[in-house]
Tab-separated table of C-alpha atoms and ligand atoms in Angstrom:
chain	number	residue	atom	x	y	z
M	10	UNK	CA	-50.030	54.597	-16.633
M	11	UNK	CA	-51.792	51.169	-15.836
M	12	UNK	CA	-49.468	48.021	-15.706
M	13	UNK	CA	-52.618	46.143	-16.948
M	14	UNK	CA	-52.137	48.185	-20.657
M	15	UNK	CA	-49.826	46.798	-22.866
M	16	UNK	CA	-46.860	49.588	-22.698
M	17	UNK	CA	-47.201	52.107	-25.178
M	18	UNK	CA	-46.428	51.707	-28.787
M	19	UNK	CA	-46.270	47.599	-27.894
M	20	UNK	CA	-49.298	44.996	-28.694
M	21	UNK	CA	-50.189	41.771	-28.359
M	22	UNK	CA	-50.705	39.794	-31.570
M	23	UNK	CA	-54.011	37.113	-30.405
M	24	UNK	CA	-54.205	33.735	-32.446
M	25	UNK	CA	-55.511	35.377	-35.557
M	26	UNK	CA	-53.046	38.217	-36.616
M	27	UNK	CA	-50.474	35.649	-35.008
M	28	UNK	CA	-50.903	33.354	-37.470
M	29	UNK	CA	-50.873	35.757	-40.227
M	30	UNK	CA	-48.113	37.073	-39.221
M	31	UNK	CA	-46.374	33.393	-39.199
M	32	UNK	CA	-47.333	33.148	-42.838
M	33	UNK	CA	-45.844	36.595	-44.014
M	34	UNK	CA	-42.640	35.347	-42.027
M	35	UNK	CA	-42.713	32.001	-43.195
M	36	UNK	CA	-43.713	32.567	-47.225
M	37	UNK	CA	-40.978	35.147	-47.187
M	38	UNK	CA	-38.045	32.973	-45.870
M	39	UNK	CA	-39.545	29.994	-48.099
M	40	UNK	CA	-38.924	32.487	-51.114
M	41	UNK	CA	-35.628	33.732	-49.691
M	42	UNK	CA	-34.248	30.119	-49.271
M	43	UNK	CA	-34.749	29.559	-53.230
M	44	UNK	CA	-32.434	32.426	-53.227
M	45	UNK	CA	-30.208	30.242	-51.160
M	46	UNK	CA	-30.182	32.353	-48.067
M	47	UNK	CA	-30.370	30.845	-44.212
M	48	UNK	CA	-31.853	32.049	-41.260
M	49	UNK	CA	-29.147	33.920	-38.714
M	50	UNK	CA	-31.265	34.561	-34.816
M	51	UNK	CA	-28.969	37.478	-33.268
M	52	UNK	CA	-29.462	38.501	-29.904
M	53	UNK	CA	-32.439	41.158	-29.418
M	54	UNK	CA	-29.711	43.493	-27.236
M	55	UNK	CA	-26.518	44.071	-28.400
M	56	UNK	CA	-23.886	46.528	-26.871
M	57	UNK	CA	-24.878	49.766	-27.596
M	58	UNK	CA	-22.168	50.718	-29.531
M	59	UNK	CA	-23.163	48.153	-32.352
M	60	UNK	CA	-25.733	50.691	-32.806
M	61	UNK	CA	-24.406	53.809	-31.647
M	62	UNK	CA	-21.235	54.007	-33.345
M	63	UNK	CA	-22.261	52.491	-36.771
M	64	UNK	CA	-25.618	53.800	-37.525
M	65	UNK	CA	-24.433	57.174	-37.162
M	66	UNK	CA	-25.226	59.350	-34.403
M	67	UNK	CA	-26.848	62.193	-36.207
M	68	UNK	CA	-29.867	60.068	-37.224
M	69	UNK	CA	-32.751	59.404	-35.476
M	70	UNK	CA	-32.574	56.040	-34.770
M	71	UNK	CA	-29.365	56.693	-32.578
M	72	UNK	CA	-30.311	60.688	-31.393
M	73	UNK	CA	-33.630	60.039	-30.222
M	74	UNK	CA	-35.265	56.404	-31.228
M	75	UNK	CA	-32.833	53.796	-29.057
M	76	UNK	CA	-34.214	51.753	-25.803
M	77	UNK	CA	-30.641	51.756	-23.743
M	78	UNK	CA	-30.058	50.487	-20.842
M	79	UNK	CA	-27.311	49.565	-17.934
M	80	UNK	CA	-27.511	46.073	-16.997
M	81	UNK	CA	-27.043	44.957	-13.429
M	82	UNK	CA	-23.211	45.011	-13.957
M	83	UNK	CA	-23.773	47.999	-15.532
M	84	UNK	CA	-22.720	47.662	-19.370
M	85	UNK	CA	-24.610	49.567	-21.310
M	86	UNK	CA	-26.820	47.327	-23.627
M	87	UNK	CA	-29.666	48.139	-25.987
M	88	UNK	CA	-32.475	46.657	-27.443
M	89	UNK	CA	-31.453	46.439	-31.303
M	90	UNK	CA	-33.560	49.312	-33.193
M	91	UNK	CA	-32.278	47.175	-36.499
M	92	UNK	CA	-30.871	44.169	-37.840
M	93	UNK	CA	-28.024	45.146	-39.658
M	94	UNK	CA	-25.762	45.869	-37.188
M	95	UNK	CA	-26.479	42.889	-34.805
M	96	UNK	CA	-25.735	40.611	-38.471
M	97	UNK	CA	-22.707	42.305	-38.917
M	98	UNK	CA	-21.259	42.144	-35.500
M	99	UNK	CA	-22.128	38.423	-35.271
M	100	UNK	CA	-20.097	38.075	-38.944
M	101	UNK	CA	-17.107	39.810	-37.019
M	102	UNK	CA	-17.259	37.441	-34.118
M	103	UNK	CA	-18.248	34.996	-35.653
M	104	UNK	CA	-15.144	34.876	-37.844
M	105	UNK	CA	-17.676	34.301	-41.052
M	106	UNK	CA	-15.530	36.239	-43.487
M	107	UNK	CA	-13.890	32.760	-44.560
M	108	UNK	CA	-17.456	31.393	-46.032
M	109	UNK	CA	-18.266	34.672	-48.478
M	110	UNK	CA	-20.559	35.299	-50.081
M	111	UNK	CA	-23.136	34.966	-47.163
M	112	UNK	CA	-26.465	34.962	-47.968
M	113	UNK	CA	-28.302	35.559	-44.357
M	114	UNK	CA	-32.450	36.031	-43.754
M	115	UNK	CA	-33.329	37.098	-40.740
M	116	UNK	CA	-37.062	38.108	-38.658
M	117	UNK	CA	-37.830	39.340	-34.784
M	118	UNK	CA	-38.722	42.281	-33.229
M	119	UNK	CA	-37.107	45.284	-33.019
M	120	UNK	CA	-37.439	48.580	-30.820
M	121	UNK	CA	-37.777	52.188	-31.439
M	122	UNK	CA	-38.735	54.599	-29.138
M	123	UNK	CA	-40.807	56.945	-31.826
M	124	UNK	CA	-44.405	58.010	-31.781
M	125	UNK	CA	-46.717	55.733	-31.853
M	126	UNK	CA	-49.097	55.775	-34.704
M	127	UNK	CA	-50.718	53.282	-37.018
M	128	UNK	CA	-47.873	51.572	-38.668
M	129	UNK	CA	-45.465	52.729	-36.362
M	130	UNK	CA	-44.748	51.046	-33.187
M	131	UNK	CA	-41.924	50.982	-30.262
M	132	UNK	CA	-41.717	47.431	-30.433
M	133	UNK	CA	-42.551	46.028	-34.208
M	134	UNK	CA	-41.030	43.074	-36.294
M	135	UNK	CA	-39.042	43.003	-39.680
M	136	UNK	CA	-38.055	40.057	-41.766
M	137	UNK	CA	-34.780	41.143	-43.573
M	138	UNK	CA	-31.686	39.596	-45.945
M	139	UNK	CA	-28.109	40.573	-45.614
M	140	UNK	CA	-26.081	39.407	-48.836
M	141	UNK	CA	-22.133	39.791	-48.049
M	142	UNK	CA	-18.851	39.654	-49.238
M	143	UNK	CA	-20.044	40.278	-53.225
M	144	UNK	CA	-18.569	44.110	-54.534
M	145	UNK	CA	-20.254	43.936	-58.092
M	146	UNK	CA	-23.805	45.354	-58.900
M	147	UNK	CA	-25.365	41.796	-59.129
M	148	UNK	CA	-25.709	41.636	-55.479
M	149	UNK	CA	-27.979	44.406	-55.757
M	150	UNK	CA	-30.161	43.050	-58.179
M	151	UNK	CA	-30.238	39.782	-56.772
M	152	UNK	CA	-31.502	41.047	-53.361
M	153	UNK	CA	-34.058	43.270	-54.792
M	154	UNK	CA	-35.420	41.034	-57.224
M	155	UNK	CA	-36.116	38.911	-53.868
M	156	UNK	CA	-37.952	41.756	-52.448
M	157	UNK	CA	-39.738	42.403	-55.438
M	158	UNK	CA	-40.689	38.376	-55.368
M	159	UNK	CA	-41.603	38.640	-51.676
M	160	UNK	CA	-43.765	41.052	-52.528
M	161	UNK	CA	-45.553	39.388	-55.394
M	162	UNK	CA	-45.969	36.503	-53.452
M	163	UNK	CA	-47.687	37.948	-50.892
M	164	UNK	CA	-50.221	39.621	-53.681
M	165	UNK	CA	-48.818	43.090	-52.398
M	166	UNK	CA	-47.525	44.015	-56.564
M	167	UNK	CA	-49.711	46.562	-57.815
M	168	UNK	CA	-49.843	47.811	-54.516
M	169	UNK	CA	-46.193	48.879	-53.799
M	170	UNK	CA	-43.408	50.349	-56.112
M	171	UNK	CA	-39.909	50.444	-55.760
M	172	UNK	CA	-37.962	53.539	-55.820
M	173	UNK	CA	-34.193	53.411	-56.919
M	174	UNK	CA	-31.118	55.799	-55.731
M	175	UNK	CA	-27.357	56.072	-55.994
M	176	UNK	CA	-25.530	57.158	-52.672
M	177	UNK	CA	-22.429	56.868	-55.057
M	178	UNK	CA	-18.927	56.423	-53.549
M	179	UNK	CA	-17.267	57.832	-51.144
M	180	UNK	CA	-15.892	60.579	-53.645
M	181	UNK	CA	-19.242	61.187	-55.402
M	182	UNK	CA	-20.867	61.803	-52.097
M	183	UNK	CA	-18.048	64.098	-50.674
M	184	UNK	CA	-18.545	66.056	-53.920
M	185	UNK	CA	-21.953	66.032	-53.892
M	186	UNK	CA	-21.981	66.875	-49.942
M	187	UNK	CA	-20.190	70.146	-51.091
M	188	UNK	CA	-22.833	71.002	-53.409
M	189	UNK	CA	-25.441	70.211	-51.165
M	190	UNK	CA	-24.244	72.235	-47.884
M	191	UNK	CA	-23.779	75.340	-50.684
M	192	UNK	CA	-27.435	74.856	-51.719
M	193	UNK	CA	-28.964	74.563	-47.868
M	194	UNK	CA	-26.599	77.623	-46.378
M	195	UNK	CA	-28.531	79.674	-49.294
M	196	UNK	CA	-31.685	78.719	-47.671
M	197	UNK	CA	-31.068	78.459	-43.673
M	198	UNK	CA	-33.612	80.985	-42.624
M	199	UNK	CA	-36.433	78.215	-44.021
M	200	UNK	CA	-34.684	75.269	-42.481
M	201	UNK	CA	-35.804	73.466	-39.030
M	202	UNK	CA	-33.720	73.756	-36.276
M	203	UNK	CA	-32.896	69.644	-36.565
M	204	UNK	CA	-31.648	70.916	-40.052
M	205	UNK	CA	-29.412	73.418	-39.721
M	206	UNK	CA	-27.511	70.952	-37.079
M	207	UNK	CA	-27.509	67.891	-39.413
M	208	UNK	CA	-26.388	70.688	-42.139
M	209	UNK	CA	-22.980	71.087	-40.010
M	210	UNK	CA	-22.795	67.683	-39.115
M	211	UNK	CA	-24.202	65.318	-42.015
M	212	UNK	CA	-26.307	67.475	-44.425
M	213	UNK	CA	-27.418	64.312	-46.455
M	214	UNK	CA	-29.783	63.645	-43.532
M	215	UNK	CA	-31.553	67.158	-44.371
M	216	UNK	CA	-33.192	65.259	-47.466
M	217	UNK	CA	-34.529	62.454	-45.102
M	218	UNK	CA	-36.457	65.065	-42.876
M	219	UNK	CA	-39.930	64.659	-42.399
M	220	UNK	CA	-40.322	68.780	-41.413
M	221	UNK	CA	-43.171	69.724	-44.047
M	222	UNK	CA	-40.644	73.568	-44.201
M	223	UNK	CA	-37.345	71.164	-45.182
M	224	UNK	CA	-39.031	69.165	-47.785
M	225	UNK	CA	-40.154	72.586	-49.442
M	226	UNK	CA	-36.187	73.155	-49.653
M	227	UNK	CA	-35.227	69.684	-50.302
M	228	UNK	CA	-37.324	69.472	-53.547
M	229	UNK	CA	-35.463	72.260	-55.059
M	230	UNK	CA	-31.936	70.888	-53.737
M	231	UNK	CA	-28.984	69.449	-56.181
M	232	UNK	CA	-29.868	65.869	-57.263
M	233	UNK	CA	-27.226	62.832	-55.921
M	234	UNK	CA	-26.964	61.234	-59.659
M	235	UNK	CA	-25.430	64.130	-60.540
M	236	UNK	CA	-22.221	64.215	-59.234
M	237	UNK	CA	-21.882	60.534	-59.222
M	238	UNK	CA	-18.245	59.838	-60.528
M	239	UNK	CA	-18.092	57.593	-63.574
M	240	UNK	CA	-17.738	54.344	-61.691
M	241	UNK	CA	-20.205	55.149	-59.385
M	242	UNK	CA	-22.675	56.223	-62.456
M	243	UNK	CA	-21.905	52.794	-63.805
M	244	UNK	CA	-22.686	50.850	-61.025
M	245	UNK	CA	-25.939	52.569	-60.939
M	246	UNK	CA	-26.510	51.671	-64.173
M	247	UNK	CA	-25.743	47.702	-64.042
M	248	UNK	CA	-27.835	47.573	-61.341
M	249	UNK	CA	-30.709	49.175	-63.406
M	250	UNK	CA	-30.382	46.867	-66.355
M	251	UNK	CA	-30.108	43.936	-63.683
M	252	UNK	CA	-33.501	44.616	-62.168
M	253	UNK	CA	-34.453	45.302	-65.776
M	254	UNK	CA	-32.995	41.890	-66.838
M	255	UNK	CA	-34.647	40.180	-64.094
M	256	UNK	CA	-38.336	41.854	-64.525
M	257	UNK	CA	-38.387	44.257	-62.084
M	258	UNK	CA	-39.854	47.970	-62.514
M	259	UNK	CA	-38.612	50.658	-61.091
M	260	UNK	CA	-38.616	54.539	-60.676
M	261	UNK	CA	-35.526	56.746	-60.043
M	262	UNK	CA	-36.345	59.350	-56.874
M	263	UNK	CA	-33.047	61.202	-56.845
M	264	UNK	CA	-34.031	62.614	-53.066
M	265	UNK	CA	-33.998	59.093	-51.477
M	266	UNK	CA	-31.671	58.905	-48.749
M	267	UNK	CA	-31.932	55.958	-46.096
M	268	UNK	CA	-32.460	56.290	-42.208
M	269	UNK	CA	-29.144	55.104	-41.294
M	270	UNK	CA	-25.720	56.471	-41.845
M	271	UNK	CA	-23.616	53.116	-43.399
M	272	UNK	CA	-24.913	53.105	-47.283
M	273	UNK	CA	-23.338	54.385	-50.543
M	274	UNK	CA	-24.420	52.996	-53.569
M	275	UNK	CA	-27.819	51.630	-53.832
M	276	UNK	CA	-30.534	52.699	-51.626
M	277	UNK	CA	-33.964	51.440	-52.464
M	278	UNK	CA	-37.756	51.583	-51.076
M	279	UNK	CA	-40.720	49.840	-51.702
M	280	UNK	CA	-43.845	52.302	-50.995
M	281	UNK	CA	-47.304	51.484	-51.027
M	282	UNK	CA	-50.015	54.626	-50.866
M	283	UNK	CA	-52.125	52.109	-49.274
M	284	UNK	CA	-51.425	52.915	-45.658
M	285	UNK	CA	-51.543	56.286	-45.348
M	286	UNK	CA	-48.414	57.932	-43.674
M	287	UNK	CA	-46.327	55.465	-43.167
M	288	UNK	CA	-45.728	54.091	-46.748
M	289	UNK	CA	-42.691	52.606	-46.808
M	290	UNK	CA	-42.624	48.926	-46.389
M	291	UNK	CA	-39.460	47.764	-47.154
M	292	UNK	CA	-36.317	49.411	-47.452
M	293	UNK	CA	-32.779	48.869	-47.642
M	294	UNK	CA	-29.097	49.540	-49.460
M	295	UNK	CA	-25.598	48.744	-50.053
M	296	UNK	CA	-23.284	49.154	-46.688
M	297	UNK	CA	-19.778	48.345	-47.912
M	298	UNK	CA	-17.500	50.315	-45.347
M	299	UNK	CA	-19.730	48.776	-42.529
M	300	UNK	CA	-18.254	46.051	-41.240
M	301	UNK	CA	-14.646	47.376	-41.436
M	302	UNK	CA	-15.793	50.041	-40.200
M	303	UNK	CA	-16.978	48.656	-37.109
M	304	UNK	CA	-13.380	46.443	-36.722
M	305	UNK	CA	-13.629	43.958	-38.951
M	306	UNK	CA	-12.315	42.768	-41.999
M	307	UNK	CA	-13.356	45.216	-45.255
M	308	UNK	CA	-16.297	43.278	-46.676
M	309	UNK	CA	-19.088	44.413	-48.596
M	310	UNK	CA	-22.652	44.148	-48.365
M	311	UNK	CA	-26.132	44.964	-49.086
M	312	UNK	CA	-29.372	44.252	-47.411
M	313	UNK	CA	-32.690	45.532	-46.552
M	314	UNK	CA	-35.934	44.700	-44.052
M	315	UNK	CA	-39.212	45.372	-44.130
M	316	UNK	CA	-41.630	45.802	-41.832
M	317	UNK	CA	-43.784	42.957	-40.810
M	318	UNK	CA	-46.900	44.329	-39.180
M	319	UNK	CA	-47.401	46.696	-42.579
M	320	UNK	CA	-46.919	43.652	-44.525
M	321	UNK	CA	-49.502	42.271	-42.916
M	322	UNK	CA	-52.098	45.091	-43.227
M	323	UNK	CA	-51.366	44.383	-47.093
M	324	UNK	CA	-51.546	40.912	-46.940
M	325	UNK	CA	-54.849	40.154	-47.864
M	326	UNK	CA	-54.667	36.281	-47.903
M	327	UNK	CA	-56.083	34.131	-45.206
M	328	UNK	CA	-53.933	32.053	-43.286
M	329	UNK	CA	-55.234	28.303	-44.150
M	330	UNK	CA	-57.427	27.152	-42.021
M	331	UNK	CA	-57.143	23.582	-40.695
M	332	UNK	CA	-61.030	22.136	-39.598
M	333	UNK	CA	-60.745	19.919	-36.492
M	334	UNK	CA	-62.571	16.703	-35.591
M	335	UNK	CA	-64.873	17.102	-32.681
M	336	UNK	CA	-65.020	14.779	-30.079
M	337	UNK	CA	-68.272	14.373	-28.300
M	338	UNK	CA	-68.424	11.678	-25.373
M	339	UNK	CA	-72.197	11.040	-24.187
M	340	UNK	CA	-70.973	8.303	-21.401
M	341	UNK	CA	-67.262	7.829	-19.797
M	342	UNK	CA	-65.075	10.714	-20.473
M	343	UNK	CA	-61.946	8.740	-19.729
M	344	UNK	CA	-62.923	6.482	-23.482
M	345	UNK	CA	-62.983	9.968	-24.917
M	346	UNK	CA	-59.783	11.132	-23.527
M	347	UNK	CA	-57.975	8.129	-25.204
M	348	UNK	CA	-59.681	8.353	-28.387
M	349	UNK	CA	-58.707	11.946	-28.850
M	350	UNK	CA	-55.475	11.724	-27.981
M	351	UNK	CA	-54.904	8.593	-30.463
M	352	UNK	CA	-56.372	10.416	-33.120
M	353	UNK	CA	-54.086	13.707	-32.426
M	354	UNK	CA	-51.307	11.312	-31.995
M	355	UNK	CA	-51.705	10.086	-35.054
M	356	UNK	CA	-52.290	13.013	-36.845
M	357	UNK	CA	-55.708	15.044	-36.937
M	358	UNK	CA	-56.684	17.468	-35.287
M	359	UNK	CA	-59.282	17.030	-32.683
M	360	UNK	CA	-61.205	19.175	-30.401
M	361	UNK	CA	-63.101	17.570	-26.954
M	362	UNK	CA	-65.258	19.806	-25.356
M	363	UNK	CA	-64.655	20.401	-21.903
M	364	UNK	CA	-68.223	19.814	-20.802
M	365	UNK	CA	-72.584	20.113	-21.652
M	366	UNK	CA	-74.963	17.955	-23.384
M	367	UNK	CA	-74.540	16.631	-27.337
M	368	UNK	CA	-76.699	19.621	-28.250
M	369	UNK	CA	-73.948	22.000	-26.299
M	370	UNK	CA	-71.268	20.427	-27.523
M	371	UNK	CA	-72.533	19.888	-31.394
M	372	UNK	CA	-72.660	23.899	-31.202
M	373	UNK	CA	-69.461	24.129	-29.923
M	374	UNK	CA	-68.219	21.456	-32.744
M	375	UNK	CA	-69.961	23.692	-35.062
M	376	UNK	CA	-68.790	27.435	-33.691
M	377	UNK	CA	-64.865	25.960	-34.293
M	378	UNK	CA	-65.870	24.470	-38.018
M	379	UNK	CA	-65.097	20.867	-37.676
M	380	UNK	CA	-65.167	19.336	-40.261
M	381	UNK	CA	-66.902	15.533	-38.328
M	382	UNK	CA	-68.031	14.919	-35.187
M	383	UNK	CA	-66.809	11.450	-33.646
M	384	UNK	CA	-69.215	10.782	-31.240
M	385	UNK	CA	-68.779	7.782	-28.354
M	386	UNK	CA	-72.347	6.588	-28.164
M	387	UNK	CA	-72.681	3.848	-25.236
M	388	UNK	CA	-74.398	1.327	-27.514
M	389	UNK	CA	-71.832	1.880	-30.212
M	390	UNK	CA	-69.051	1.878	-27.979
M	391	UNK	CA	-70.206	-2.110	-26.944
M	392	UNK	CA	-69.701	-2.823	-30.206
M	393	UNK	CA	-66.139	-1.254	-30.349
M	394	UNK	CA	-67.689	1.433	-32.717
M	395	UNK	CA	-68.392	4.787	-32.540
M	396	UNK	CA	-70.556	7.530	-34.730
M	397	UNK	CA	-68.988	9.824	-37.278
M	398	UNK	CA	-71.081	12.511	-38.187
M	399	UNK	CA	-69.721	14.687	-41.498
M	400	UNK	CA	-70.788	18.150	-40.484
M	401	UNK	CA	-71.073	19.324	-43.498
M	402	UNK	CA	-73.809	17.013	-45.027
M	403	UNK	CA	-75.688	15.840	-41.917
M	404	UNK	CA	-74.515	12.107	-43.063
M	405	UNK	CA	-73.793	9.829	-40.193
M	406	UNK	CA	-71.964	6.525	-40.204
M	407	UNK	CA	-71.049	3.753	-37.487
M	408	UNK	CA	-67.086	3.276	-37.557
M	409	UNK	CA	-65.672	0.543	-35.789
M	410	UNK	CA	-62.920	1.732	-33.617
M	411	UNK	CA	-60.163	-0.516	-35.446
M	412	UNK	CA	-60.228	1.124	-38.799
M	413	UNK	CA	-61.290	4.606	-37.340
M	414	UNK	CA	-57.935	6.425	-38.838
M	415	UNK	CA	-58.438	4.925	-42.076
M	416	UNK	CA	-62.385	5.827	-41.911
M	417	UNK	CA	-61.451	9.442	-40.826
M	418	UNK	CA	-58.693	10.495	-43.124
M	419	UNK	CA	-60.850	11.803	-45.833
M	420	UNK	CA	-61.770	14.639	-43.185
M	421	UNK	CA	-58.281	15.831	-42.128
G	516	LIG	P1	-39.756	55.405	-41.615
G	516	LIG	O1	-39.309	56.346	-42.682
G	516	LIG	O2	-41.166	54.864	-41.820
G	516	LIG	O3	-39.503	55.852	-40.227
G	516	LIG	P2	-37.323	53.947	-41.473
G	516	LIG	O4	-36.478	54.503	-42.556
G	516	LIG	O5	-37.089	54.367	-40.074
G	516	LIG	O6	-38.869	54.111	-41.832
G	516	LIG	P3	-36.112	51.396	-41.709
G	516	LIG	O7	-35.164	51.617	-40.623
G	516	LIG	O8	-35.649	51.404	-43.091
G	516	LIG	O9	-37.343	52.378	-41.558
G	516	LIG	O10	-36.911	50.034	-41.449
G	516	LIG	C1	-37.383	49.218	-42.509
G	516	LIG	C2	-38.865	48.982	-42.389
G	516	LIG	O11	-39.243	48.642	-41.075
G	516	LIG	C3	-39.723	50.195	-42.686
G	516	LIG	O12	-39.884	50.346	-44.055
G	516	LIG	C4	-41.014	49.837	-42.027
G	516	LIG	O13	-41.787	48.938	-42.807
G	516	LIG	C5	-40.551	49.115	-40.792
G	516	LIG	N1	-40.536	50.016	-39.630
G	516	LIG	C6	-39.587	50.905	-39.282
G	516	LIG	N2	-39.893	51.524	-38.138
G	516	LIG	C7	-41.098	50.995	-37.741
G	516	LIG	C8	-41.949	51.224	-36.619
G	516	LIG	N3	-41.627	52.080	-35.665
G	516	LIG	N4	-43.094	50.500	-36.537
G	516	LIG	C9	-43.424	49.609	-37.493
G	516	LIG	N5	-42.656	49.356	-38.570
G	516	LIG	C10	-41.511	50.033	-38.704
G	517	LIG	MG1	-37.979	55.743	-38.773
């Protein structure tokens, strides 16, 4: 260990992948407000049994995956692995459940103590949406059809593809539970060790298993649609002719389960096969028992998040870039000090070199792409002037200082 290396799994994000990561953020939430959602900033550590009890403790988020900690009056806190929960606690607390339906975006980092890989980090970010408080399937189109647009926008559509399940209701899932537990006990010798305790304790977590021996079981288990129960099966179905309706494509993969214990209904993933192992990019589903579940009152929801630093490896669009003015003084630097900070006062961009000749500092002017180069020449400065050169063709032009704004604002 060297306290000089960012900690494992963590990184820095320099002025570059920053700023691309800005404009993932910032074009999603632009799209999500047409939708008519707001932003919601939670805390990044929540009591840890937000997480613990509501996530379900036989997943891996909550078994193996959660930074928790005592804090110095020793409360146990941890650092949220998700948003969900942290959104749902704050609608408890909040006392939100007069202002349904809630239409909530949020984005930050989140923490997961997992193996480090490309695409998978210990701390990463997600933008996400909760909707709340609305029972029928339109919820769940609406919501997708925002991911799908997200998506889209960011140029990521023929890249990724949304896959479509049915958790069902409670009922269909207890039948189909009983189905599933008969299936696995036929096959426990082939099962991981993981596997055969999830099979006691939550078997629908077998189908989530990454363990190459389960998924050679899991492809030949009973499928969730089914034993959905007729309203369950129709729910499924609005919510197919919704994203239909509304110009999204989809494909039904019957074995999709999500990470996290509080769905039924409609779980969903958008997959790419563009970055290798870790192909899921956004994911999410219906949680209607979870927020009476954790104590407050019974209101449904649905929801999902996606991963920002694997949006960004898709993103292939440049963040824009804005050219500055340089400002090159060739007598009293104090002149040049007021000049550039009138002109970033009122508006442009400018960049002074710190020090060096005209020739240094045209270079410099040049190595950050400005666009002109005001330069404070002593004889022009007598005359309350200065030289603008435009960069681009070479052309130069005496300004006088009183309509230097105006002269400038074609280059901003
Ligand atoms: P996976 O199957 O890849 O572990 P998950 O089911 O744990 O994903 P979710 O909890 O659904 O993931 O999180 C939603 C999204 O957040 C994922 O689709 C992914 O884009 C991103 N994500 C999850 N964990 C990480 C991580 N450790 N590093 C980077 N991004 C992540
Ligand atoms: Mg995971």
């Amino acid at each position: 260990m060297s306290v000089l290396q960012p900690v494992r799994g963590t990184h820095d994000l320099l002025p570059e992948e920053a700023c691309r990561h800005r404009l993932v953020e910032e074009l999603a939430f632009d799209i999500a407000r047409r939708y008519g959602f707001g932003e919601i900033i939670t805390p990044i550590f929540e009591f840890t049994e937000v997480f613990s009890r509501n996530l379900g403790e036989t997943t891996d988020v909550v078994a193996k995956e959660m930074y928790t900690f005592a804090d110095r009056s020793g409360e146990s806190l941890t650092l949220r692995p998700e948003g969900t929960a942290g959104v749902a606690r704050a609608f408890i607390s909040g006392g939100l459940s007069q202002h349904l339906p809630l239409k909530l975006f949020y984005r930050g980092p989140m923490f997961r103590y997992e193996r480090p890989q490309k695409g998978r980090l210990r701390q990463f970010h997600q933008l996400g949406v909760e909707l709340l408080g609305v029972e029928g399937p339109q919820a769940d189109v609406e919501v997708i059809a925002l991911a799908a647009h997200i998506l889209q926008a960011l140029g990521l559509k023929d890249d990724v593809r949304l896959e479509l399940n049915s958790l069902g209701d409670a009922d269909s899932r207890a039948a189909y539970r009983q189905a599933l537990v008969a299936y696995l006990s036929g096959h426990k010798d082939k099962l991981s060790k993981d596997s055969l305790d999830r099979m006691e304790r939550n078997p629908l977590r077998v189908l989530d298993s990454k363990d190459e021996d389960d998924k050679a079981v899991v492809v030949g288990a009973p499928r969730m649609v089914d034993y959905l129960n007729d309203a369950s099966r129709r729910f499924f179905e609005d919510v197919q002719n919704g994203l239909t309706a509304a110009g999204v494509a989809f494909s039904i993969n019957a074995r999709l389960v999500r990470g996290l214990d509080y769905y039924c209904h409609t779980a969903f993933e958008f997959t790419t096969t563009a970055l290798g192992a870790q192909g899921t990019v956004l994911a999410g589903g219906r949680y209607d028992g979870l927020i009476g579940q954790m104590g407050g009152p019974a209101t449904p929801g649905i929801g999902w998040a996606a991963g920002i630093e694997r949006l960004s490896m898709l993103f292939g669009g440049e963040p824009p870039v804005r050219r500055p003015l340089a400002m090159i003084p060739t007598g009293a630097s104090e002149a040049a000090v007021a000049l550039t900070q009138r002109l970033r006062h009122a508006g442009f961009a400018v960049e002074l070199g710190y020090s060096g000749n005209m020739k240094k500092r045209l270079a410099r002017a040049n190595k950050v792409n400005a666009r002109a180069a005001v330069i404070l020449g002593e004889e022009e400065w007598g005359r309350q002037a200065v030289a603008v050169r435009d960069l681009d063709t070479g052309v130069q032009e005496e300004v006088p200082l009183a309509v230097l704004e105006d002269h400038l604002a074609r280059f901003r």
